[in-house]
XYZ file of C-alpha atoms in Angstrom:
205
model
C 8.285 59.883 -41.691
C 9.753 58.955 -45.097
C 8.248 60.386 -48.239
C 6.174 57.663 -49.946
C 7.542 58.812 -53.307
C 11.155 58.582 -52.139
C 13.017 55.797 -53.913
C 14.242 53.005 -51.642
C 17.916 52.238 -52.208
C 19.315 48.693 -52.103
C 22.879 49.984 -51.889
C 24.904 48.398 -49.084
C 28.392 49.915 -49.367
C 29.966 52.539 -51.626
C 33.463 53.793 -52.409
C 34.244 56.797 -54.619
C 37.284 58.417 -56.204
C 37.248 61.543 -58.368
C 37.133 59.323 -61.478
C 35.221 56.181 -60.513
C 33.032 54.474 -57.941
C 32.034 51.011 -56.795
C 29.074 49.745 -54.777
C 27.609 46.545 -53.417
C 23.849 46.110 -53.691
C 21.327 43.804 -52.070
C 20.195 41.041 -54.418
C 19.703 38.445 -51.686
C 16.776 36.042 -52.028
C 15.441 33.856 -49.194
C 15.236 30.086 -49.564
C 11.894 28.322 -49.666
C 10.522 27.219 -46.311
C 11.282 23.561 -47.093
C 14.952 24.552 -47.450
C 14.945 26.928 -44.476
C 18.382 25.860 -43.204
C 20.023 27.007 -46.457
C 18.709 30.534 -45.844
C 19.597 31.654 -49.373
C 17.668 30.931 -52.542
C 19.411 29.560 -55.632
C 20.033 32.984 -57.153
C 20.760 34.897 -53.947
C 23.589 37.314 -54.726
C 25.389 40.498 -53.768
C 25.607 42.761 -56.788
C 28.761 44.763 -57.524
C 28.695 47.777 -59.825
C 31.585 49.939 -61.039
C 31.125 53.248 -62.850
C 33.344 55.989 -64.241
C 32.853 59.763 -64.182
C 33.468 62.231 -66.989
C 34.759 65.796 -66.727
C 31.255 67.043 -65.926
C 30.984 64.538 -63.047
C 28.375 62.516 -64.935
C 28.553 58.745 -65.361
C 30.209 57.809 -68.647
C 30.407 54.010 -68.299
C 29.337 51.228 -65.948
C 29.785 47.489 -65.483
C 27.936 44.966 -63.319
C 28.717 41.607 -61.737
C 27.712 39.639 -58.653
C 29.106 37.441 -55.899
C 27.576 34.685 -53.839
C 27.294 35.566 -50.132
C 29.979 33.070 -49.097
C 32.396 34.656 -51.594
C 31.989 38.005 -49.860
C 32.823 36.418 -46.512
C 35.824 34.583 -47.961
C 37.051 37.830 -49.505
C 36.811 39.652 -46.176
C 38.917 36.892 -44.597
C 41.521 37.388 -47.327
C 41.524 41.144 -46.739
C 42.184 40.720 -43.007
C 44.908 38.114 -43.646
C 47.135 40.650 -45.376
C 48.315 38.228 -48.066
C 48.628 39.020 -51.777
C 46.850 37.104 -54.524
C 43.728 36.810 -56.668
C 40.747 35.994 -54.481
C 37.868 36.310 -56.953
C 38.088 35.358 -60.628
C 34.597 34.525 -61.872
C 32.867 34.351 -65.236
C 29.087 34.156 -65.475
C 27.381 33.357 -68.778
C 23.689 34.303 -68.654
C 22.527 31.567 -71.005
C 18.784 32.149 -70.961
C 16.489 32.446 -73.975
C 15.154 35.738 -72.701
C 18.702 37.144 -72.645
C 19.665 36.137 -76.208
C 19.865 38.794 -78.887
C 19.112 38.355 -82.595
C 22.609 36.898 -83.138
C 22.270 34.309 -80.377
C 24.658 36.175 -78.077
C 24.058 36.242 -74.319
C 25.476 38.497 -71.574
C 28.846 37.536 -70.104
C 30.019 39.027 -66.807
C 33.561 38.667 -65.511
C 34.893 39.898 -62.182
C 38.389 39.826 -60.704
C 39.328 40.977 -57.213
C 43.004 40.812 -56.313
C 45.645 42.282 -54.025
C 48.743 43.172 -56.019
C 52.053 44.356 -54.603
C 53.800 45.634 -57.761
C 52.966 46.625 -61.318
C 54.630 45.255 -64.484
C 57.524 47.690 -64.076
C 58.200 46.611 -60.509
C 56.724 49.713 -58.917
C 54.856 49.177 -55.664
C 51.130 49.918 -55.779
C 49.979 52.616 -53.378
C 46.460 51.180 -53.720
C 47.061 47.417 -53.840
C 43.479 46.191 -54.192
C 42.014 45.844 -57.679
C 38.369 45.274 -58.558
C 37.840 44.766 -62.283
C 34.568 43.973 -64.055
C 34.110 43.150 -67.738
C 30.727 42.982 -69.456
C 30.139 41.696 -72.968
C 28.164 39.283 -75.113
C 29.081 35.937 -76.680
C 27.656 32.651 -77.904
C 27.308 30.123 -75.059
C 28.978 26.718 -75.300
C 26.574 24.864 -73.005
C 23.420 25.234 -70.958
C 25.176 25.409 -67.584
C 26.083 29.100 -67.759
C 29.811 28.382 -67.679
C 31.489 28.405 -71.083
C 31.287 30.770 -74.040
C 32.864 30.993 -77.505
C 35.706 33.485 -77.080
C 35.828 34.093 -80.833
C 32.308 35.557 -80.685
C 32.901 37.710 -77.607
C 32.030 41.382 -78.001
C 33.163 43.664 -75.208
C 30.691 46.255 -73.935
C 32.515 47.545 -70.856
C 35.685 46.902 -68.888
C 36.123 48.981 -65.768
C 38.360 48.818 -62.762
C 38.989 50.629 -59.520
C 41.802 50.483 -56.979
C 41.437 50.688 -53.222
C 43.646 50.854 -50.150
C 43.689 48.149 -47.481
C 41.674 50.390 -45.175
C 39.031 51.299 -47.771
C 38.407 47.789 -49.071
C 38.171 46.481 -45.496
C 35.536 49.102 -44.669
C 33.736 48.355 -47.963
C 33.580 44.572 -47.546
C 33.121 44.646 -43.784
C 29.924 46.659 -44.243
C 28.772 44.237 -46.926
C 29.414 41.130 -44.824
C 27.759 42.731 -41.772
C 24.653 43.256 -43.885
C 24.734 39.618 -45.073
C 25.091 38.344 -41.497
C 22.167 40.481 -40.281
C 20.053 39.434 -43.286
C 20.760 35.741 -42.662
C 19.862 36.020 -38.976
C 16.567 37.729 -39.770
C 15.628 35.439 -42.673
C 16.476 32.266 -40.764
C 14.197 33.316 -37.918
C 11.334 34.087 -40.316
C 11.779 30.835 -42.252
C 12.082 28.769 -39.073
C 8.849 30.227 -37.676
C 7.086 29.402 -40.939
C 8.521 25.882 -40.840
C 7.212 25.331 -37.290
C 3.827 26.717 -38.300
C 3.610 24.323 -41.252
C 4.591 21.378 -39.056
C 1.922 22.240 -36.470
C -0.654 22.580 -39.219
C 0.349 19.181 -40.621
C 0.041 17.568 -37.175
C -3.382 19.132 -36.689
C -4.572 17.774 -40.025
C -3.210 14.486 -39.192
């Protein structure tokens, strides 16, 4: 029996080197019953965190981003295809009043995931897969969480990690397997609730 004081981890997959690490975490949110077929709520995400280690094996820096569930599945398809290219290149501006600092700056998260064959000098990468996350703050340009004023951008962290074909497949395959299992479970729960509400409505007439 688990210790009641033991912290429950929402980590799905993890990959470590001697200098850095990356993980996917569960930030999935079910849809409302009325939208049961969508399964996912509006802000349902898979979190991705990168961190770096110092000489004493303690974390010295970290950066966070997130992907929508379908992006994880699309990325896994790209991994199995064997082709090179940039498969994720997202910027998220968290333009919410609660997130603004005293200068009106809001958090900006950027994530790039790409398979690269050669570096700028033409040397072939031994670890072709790159995951890079940048975190910073800037003034938003609109209320849609898309644009930001690049002149006001202040970088807080920019971390990256490289992975082999085998390691990134294992990493994303575990993540997508979790998403698939989560969707199957949540859909069943939501569908049962939907049927229950419909029966209750029929009874009340």
